[in-house]
Coordinates of C-alpha atoms in Angstrom, one line a residue:
M195 CA 212.3 167.4 155.2
S196 CA 215.2 169.7 155.2
E197 CA 218.3 169.3 152.4
I198 CA 220.9 167.2 153.7
L199 CA 224.4 168.5 153.5
F200 CA 227.5 166.5 154.5
A201 CA 229.9 169.4 154.1
D202 CA 229.8 173.2 153.9
V203 CA 229.6 174.0 150.2
D204 CA 229.0 177.8 150.3
P205 CA 232.2 179.3 149.2
A206 CA 231.9 182.6 151.2
S207 CA 231.4 180.2 154.4
V208 CA 234.4 178.3 153.7
E209 CA 236.4 181.2 153.1
A210 CA 235.3 183.1 156.3
S211 CA 236.0 179.8 158.1
V212 CA 239.8 179.6 156.7
L213 CA 240.4 183.1 157.3
T214 CA 239.3 183.0 160.7
A215 CA 241.4 180.1 161.7
Y216 CA 244.3 181.5 160.2
E217 CA 244.0 184.6 162.1
Q218 CA 243.3 183.1 165.1
I219 CA 246.5 180.9 165.0
A220 CA 248.8 183.6 163.6
N221 CA 247.2 186.2 166.0
T222 CA 247.1 188.7 163.1
T223 CA 244.4 190.5 160.9
L224 CA 244.7 189.8 157.2
Y225 CA 243.7 192.8 155.1
P226 CA 242.3 192.4 151.2
G227 CA 245.1 192.3 149.2
D228 CA 247.5 190.8 151.5
P229 CA 249.5 188.0 149.6
V230 CA 248.8 185.4 152.6
R231 CA 245.1 186.3 152.4
L232 CA 245.2 185.7 148.6
F233 CA 246.7 182.3 148.9
L234 CA 244.2 181.4 151.7
E235 CA 241.4 182.5 149.4
S236 CA 242.6 180.1 146.7
V237 CA 242.9 177.4 149.3
A238 CA 239.5 178.1 150.5
Y239 CA 238.2 177.9 146.9
V240 CA 239.7 174.3 146.5
I241 CA 238.2 173.4 149.8
A242 CA 234.6 174.6 148.6
L243 CA 235.2 172.4 145.4
Q244 CA 236.3 169.4 147.5
N245 CA 233.4 169.8 149.8
N246 CA 230.9 169.8 147.0
V247 CA 232.3 166.2 145.8
I248 CA 232.1 165.1 149.4
N249 CA 228.5 166.3 149.8
L250 CA 227.7 164.6 146.4
A251 CA 229.2 161.2 147.5
G252 CA 227.5 161.4 150.9
R253 CA 224.1 162.1 149.0
Q254 CA 224.6 159.1 146.9
N255 CA 223.9 156.8 149.8
L256 CA 220.6 158.3 150.3
L257 CA 217.5 157.0 148.1
A258 CA 216.2 160.6 147.8
Y259 CA 219.4 162.0 146.0
A260 CA 221.0 158.9 144.7
Q261 CA 221.5 158.7 140.8
G262 CA 222.5 156.2 138.0
D263 CA 224.6 153.3 139.4
H264 CA 224.5 154.6 142.8
L265 CA 220.8 154.3 142.8
D266 CA 220.9 150.7 141.4
Y267 CA 222.9 149.6 144.2
I268 CA 220.4 151.1 146.6
G269 CA 217.8 149.0 144.8
M270 CA 219.6 145.9 145.1
M271 CA 219.6 146.1 148.8
V272 CA 215.7 145.6 148.8
G273 CA 215.7 143.4 145.8
M274 CA 214.6 145.9 143.2
Q275 CA 216.1 146.0 139.7
R276 CA 215.8 149.1 137.3
L277 CA 213.5 148.0 134.2
G278 CA 215.7 147.8 131.1
A279 CA 215.0 149.1 127.6
G280 CA 212.4 147.3 125.7
Y281 CA 211.7 146.6 122.0
A282 CA 208.6 147.9 120.2
I283 CA 206.4 145.4 118.3
C284 CA 203.8 145.3 115.9
T285 CA 201.9 142.9 113.5
Q286 CA 203.2 143.1 109.8
R287 CA 201.6 141.6 106.8
F288 CA 203.4 140.1 103.8
E289 CA 201.5 139.9 100.7
L290 CA 201.8 138.3 97.1
S291 CA 200.9 140.0 93.9
A292 CA 198.9 136.8 92.9
T293 CA 198.1 133.4 94.5
L294 CA 200.3 130.6 94.0
G295 CA 200.3 126.9 93.8
F296 CA 203.1 126.5 96.4
D297 CA 204.0 127.9 99.9
V298 CA 206.0 131.0 100.2
Q299 CA 208.4 131.2 103.1
I300 CA 209.2 134.4 105.0
P301 CA 212.2 133.8 106.9
A302 CA 212.9 134.7 110.6
G303 CA 214.8 138.1 110.6
T304 CA 213.4 139.4 107.5
R305 CA 213.7 143.2 108.0
V306 CA 211.0 145.9 107.1
T307 CA 211.4 149.4 107.7
T308 CA 209.5 153.0 107.1
S309 CA 210.0 155.2 104.0
D310 CA 212.6 157.3 106.0
R311 CA 214.4 154.1 107.0
K312 CA 214.7 155.5 110.6
S313 CA 213.1 152.4 112.3
L314 CA 214.1 148.7 111.4
F315 CA 212.0 145.8 112.3
A316 CA 212.5 142.0 111.8
V317 CA 210.3 139.0 111.6
D318 CA 210.3 137.1 114.9
A319 CA 209.7 133.6 113.4
L320 CA 209.4 132.0 110.2
G321 CA 206.4 132.6 108.4
I322 CA 204.5 130.7 105.6
I323 CA 202.2 132.1 102.9
R324 CA 200.4 128.9 102.1
A325 CA 199.5 127.9 98.5
G326 CA 196.1 129.4 97.5
T327 CA 196.4 132.5 99.9
M328 CA 197.4 135.9 99.3
Y329 CA 199.2 137.0 102.6
V330 CA 200.3 136.2 106.0
D331 CA 200.6 138.2 109.3
L332 CA 203.4 138.1 111.3
P333 CA 204.7 139.6 114.6
V334 CA 207.7 141.9 114.1
T335 CA 210.2 143.3 116.6
A336 CA 212.3 146.6 116.3
L337 CA 216.0 146.1 116.1
V338 CA 216.8 148.8 118.6
T339 CA 215.3 149.3 122.0
G340 CA 213.5 152.4 123.0
A341 CA 210.4 154.5 122.8
A342 CA 211.4 156.2 119.5
S343 CA 210.2 153.1 117.8
N344 CA 206.6 153.5 119.2
G345 CA 203.6 155.3 117.7
L346 CA 204.3 154.3 113.7
V347 CA 200.6 154.1 112.5
P348 CA 199.4 151.2 110.4
G349 CA 200.6 151.2 106.8
Q350 CA 203.9 153.3 107.8
I351 CA 206.3 150.3 108.0
D352 CA 206.0 149.6 104.2
Q353 CA 209.3 148.9 102.9
L354 CA 211.1 145.6 102.6
V355 CA 214.8 145.8 103.6
D356 CA 215.3 142.0 102.6
P357 CA 213.6 140.9 99.6
V358 CA 211.5 137.8 99.6
A359 CA 210.6 135.8 96.2
Y360 CA 207.2 136.5 95.2
V361 CA 206.3 139.0 98.1
A362 CA 205.2 142.1 96.4
K363 CA 204.4 144.2 99.3
T364 CA 204.3 144.7 103.2
R365 CA 202.8 147.0 105.5
N366 CA 202.1 147.0 109.2
L367 CA 198.4 146.1 110.5
T368 CA 199.0 147.6 114.3
Q369 CA 200.5 150.6 115.8
T370 CA 204.0 150.0 117.1
M371 CA 204.1 150.0 120.8
L372 CA 205.8 148.6 124.0
G373 CA 209.2 150.2 123.0
S374 CA 210.8 151.7 126.3
D375 CA 213.8 153.4 127.2
V376 CA 215.8 152.4 130.4
E377 CA 213.7 153.1 133.5
S378 CA 214.3 156.8 134.8
D379 CA 215.9 157.4 138.1
D380 CA 212.7 159.1 139.3
R381 CA 210.5 156.1 138.5
Y382 CA 213.0 153.7 139.7
R383 CA 213.2 155.7 143.0
S384 CA 209.5 155.8 143.6
R385 CA 209.5 152.1 143.1
I386 CA 212.2 151.5 145.6
Q387 CA 210.4 153.6 148.0
Q388 CA 207.5 151.0 147.7
A389 CA 209.6 148.0 148.1
P390 CA 208.5 147.1 151.4
E391 CA 205.0 146.5 150.0
R392 CA 206.2 143.6 148.0
F393 CA 207.0 141.6 151.4
T394 CA 203.5 140.9 151.7
C395 CA 201.0 139.4 149.2
A396 CA 199.0 141.8 147.1
G397 CA 196.4 142.6 149.5
P398 CA 196.8 146.4 150.4
V399 CA 196.1 148.9 147.7
L400 CA 200.1 149.8 147.5
S401 CA 201.2 146.2 147.1
Y402 CA 198.9 145.9 144.1
R403 CA 200.0 149.3 142.7
H404 CA 203.6 148.2 143.3
H405 CA 203.4 144.7 141.5
A406 CA 201.5 146.5 138.6
L407 CA 204.2 149.3 138.2
A408 CA 207.0 146.7 138.1
V409 CA 205.4 145.2 134.5
H410 CA 206.5 147.9 132.5
Q411 CA 208.2 151.4 132.8
D412 CA 205.6 153.0 130.7
I413 CA 202.9 152.6 133.1
A414 CA 202.5 155.8 135.0
E415 CA 199.7 155.1 137.4
V416 CA 197.6 152.3 138.5
A417 CA 194.1 152.9 140.2
V418 CA 193.4 149.9 142.7
W419 CA 189.9 149.8 144.1
S420 CA 187.4 147.0 145.3
P421 CA 183.9 147.5 143.9
T422 CA 182.7 144.6 145.8
P423 CA 184.0 142.4 148.8
G424 CA 186.7 139.9 147.6
T425 CA 187.1 141.7 144.2
V426 CA 189.9 144.0 143.2
D427 CA 189.9 146.0 140.0
L428 CA 193.0 147.5 138.5
R429 CA 193.1 150.3 136.1
P430 CA 196.7 151.1 134.6
V431 CA 197.4 154.2 132.6
M432 CA 200.4 154.7 130.5
A433 CA 202.7 157.8 130.2
G434 CA 201.1 160.7 128.9
G435 CA 197.6 159.6 129.8
E436 CA 197.6 157.0 126.9
L437 CA 195.5 153.8 127.5
P438 CA 197.2 150.4 127.8
S439 CA 197.6 147.9 125.1
E440 CA 196.1 144.4 125.6
D441 CA 199.7 143.2 125.8
I442 CA 200.1 145.5 128.9
L443 CA 197.0 144.6 130.5
A444 CA 197.7 141.0 130.0
A445 CA 201.3 141.3 131.6
V446 CA 199.7 143.1 134.4
R447 CA 197.0 140.5 134.8
A448 CA 199.9 137.9 135.1
A449 CA 201.7 139.7 137.4
V450 CA 199.1 140.4 140.0
S451 CA 197.4 137.0 139.7
A452 CA 200.5 135.0 140.6
D453 CA 200.1 132.4 143.4
D454 CA 202.6 134.1 145.6
V455 CA 201.1 137.6 145.2
R456 CA 197.4 137.5 144.8
P457 CA 195.5 136.5 148.3
L458 CA 193.5 133.4 147.6
T459 CA 190.1 135.1 148.3
D460 CA 190.7 137.8 145.8
T461 CA 189.1 137.9 142.4
V462 CA 191.3 140.4 140.3
T463 CA 190.4 141.9 137.3
V464 CA 192.7 144.4 135.0
Q465 CA 191.1 146.6 132.4
A466 CA 191.5 150.0 130.6
P467 CA 190.2 152.8 132.4
E468 CA 186.8 154.0 131.6
I469 CA 187.0 157.3 129.6
V470 CA 185.0 160.4 130.5
P471 CA 185.1 162.9 127.7
Y472 CA 185.3 166.7 128.4
E473 CA 186.0 169.6 126.3
V474 CA 188.3 172.8 126.8
Q475 CA 186.4 176.0 125.8
I476 CA 188.3 179.3 126.8
T477 CA 188.3 182.9 125.9
W478 CA 191.1 184.9 127.8
Y479 CA 191.7 188.7 128.0
L480 CA 194.8 190.6 128.7
S481 CA 195.3 193.8 130.8
R482 CA 196.0 196.8 128.6
S483 CA 199.2 197.3 130.6
Q484 CA 200.4 194.1 129.5
E485 CA 199.6 194.2 125.8
P486 CA 203.3 194.7 124.8
L487 CA 203.9 191.0 126.2
L488 CA 201.0 189.6 124.2
S489 CA 203.0 187.1 122.4
T490 CA 205.0 185.9 125.6
I491 CA 201.7 185.6 127.3
Q492 CA 199.9 183.8 124.7
A493 CA 202.7 181.2 124.7
K494 CA 202.4 180.9 128.5
V495 CA 198.7 180.6 128.3
L496 CA 198.8 177.6 125.7
A497 CA 201.5 176.0 127.7
A498 CA 199.2 176.3 130.8
V499 CA 196.4 174.7 128.9
E500 CA 198.8 171.7 127.8
Q501 CA 200.1 171.3 131.4
Y502 CA 196.4 170.8 132.6
R503 CA 195.6 168.5 129.7
L504 CA 198.5 166.2 130.7
W505 CA 197.7 166.4 134.5
Q506 CA 193.9 165.6 133.8
R507 CA 194.6 162.5 131.9
A508 CA 197.6 161.4 134.0
K509 CA 195.5 159.5 136.8
P510 CA 192.3 157.5 137.1
G511 CA 189.8 159.0 139.3
R512 CA 191.2 162.4 139.1
D513 CA 188.1 164.8 139.3
I514 CA 187.6 167.3 136.4
L515 CA 188.6 170.6 138.0
P516 CA 187.9 173.8 136.1
L517 CA 189.5 175.8 138.8
K518 CA 192.8 174.3 138.4
L519 CA 192.9 175.4 134.8
S520 CA 191.5 178.8 135.6
S521 CA 194.4 179.2 138.2
L522 CA 197.0 178.0 135.7
I523 CA 196.0 180.6 133.0
E524 CA 195.8 183.3 135.5
Q525 CA 199.3 182.5 136.7
A526 CA 200.4 182.6 132.9
G527 CA 199.3 186.3 132.8
A528 CA 195.7 186.4 131.8
R529 CA 193.4 189.0 133.3
R530 CA 190.1 187.4 133.0
I531 CA 188.7 184.2 131.6
D532 CA 185.5 183.0 130.1
M533 CA 185.5 179.3 130.4
P534 CA 182.0 177.5 129.4
A535 CA 184.0 174.1 129.4
P536 CA 185.3 172.1 131.3
V537 CA 182.8 171.9 134.1
Y538 CA 183.5 170.2 137.3
R539 CA 182.7 166.5 137.4
A540 CA 183.5 163.9 140.2
L541 CA 185.1 160.8 138.8
A542 CA 185.0 157.2 140.1
P543 CA 188.3 155.4 140.6
Y544 CA 188.0 153.5 137.5
Q545 CA 187.2 156.6 135.2
L546 CA 189.6 158.7 133.4
A547 CA 189.2 162.2 131.9
R548 CA 190.2 162.7 128.4
E549 CA 189.7 165.8 126.4
T550 CA 187.8 165.6 123.0
A551 CA 188.3 169.0 121.8
V552 CA 190.5 172.1 123.0
S553 CA 189.6 175.8 122.1
V554 CA 191.6 178.4 123.3
A555 CA 190.7 182.0 122.0
Y556 CA 192.4 185.4 122.6
G557 CA 189.6 187.8 123.4
G558 CA 191.5 191.2 123.5
V559 CA 192.6 193.8 126.1
E560 CA 190.7 195.4 129.0
D561 CA 191.4 198.1 131.1
D562 CA 193.1 197.4 134.3

């Protein structure tokens, strides 16, 4: 579709219109340097600025252009709300130095953190280390919303902020996950576009996809397919091509299995995609005439490989396409490419390609 303009925002065009209108009304010609012309040029500049404001305001009424609060109000018209920020969670172990003959309580709200104290978590509910046992495992939640608290590996949260009598040490047993930022405009806009799909039960592919994407803003893509009549299989993928956690799978399963969503005759399963491993082995060569640009082109080649890696793992059922990788590297400036891997492979809807090794070598220069 062509770009929508509610007012002329080209300064030169606005200026020409103002000068032409004045010359026609005054029946005179304004030459460069004329005080009247200089005044009208300044007026035209103000009009052009105002036209930009008018154009921006008009566009905020259109889904394709709306941003921020304006997009929220458009979403309200179809019953869609922006997903808010979420708190990261994990399982934390609290351990004694020796067994005791009495219970030790871990109060709700007891805070733990990492050694750099950048991420604070708190115990969700009262926990008890029973007499004769050494530890208790409790769910903890980040005190601040956002994706920044995700990805803390087991053992990284190992500091007690609030000392608890008899507790000698603590550590997280699981990686922190499910922290999320406020849903972005682009993702929210995409869900609003799919809003009509929610007016039916989740029979169509797009309807199942819509209900699954609404569960969490970190769900980037969902493959929906029917392996046999009456069965529906959903395979969600998280942002960055990561696999969904059990908590995410359970939430999606609950969303698409609700009585007012799932058709009575559908048997719905929600699983992580089946991983199909592949390798990247590349040696690339540079034209001799481009040798002075080696460092720049090398950086572009590595960026092209990273772009392909993220693209390949972003969607279930996406075939492994060496030609796309080759094209990206050539666009980055490589003259020739030796690429033993990857090789083409068609994937089923429930499969997701995932790189296991990436090797990118510079082979030298060649004559043009």
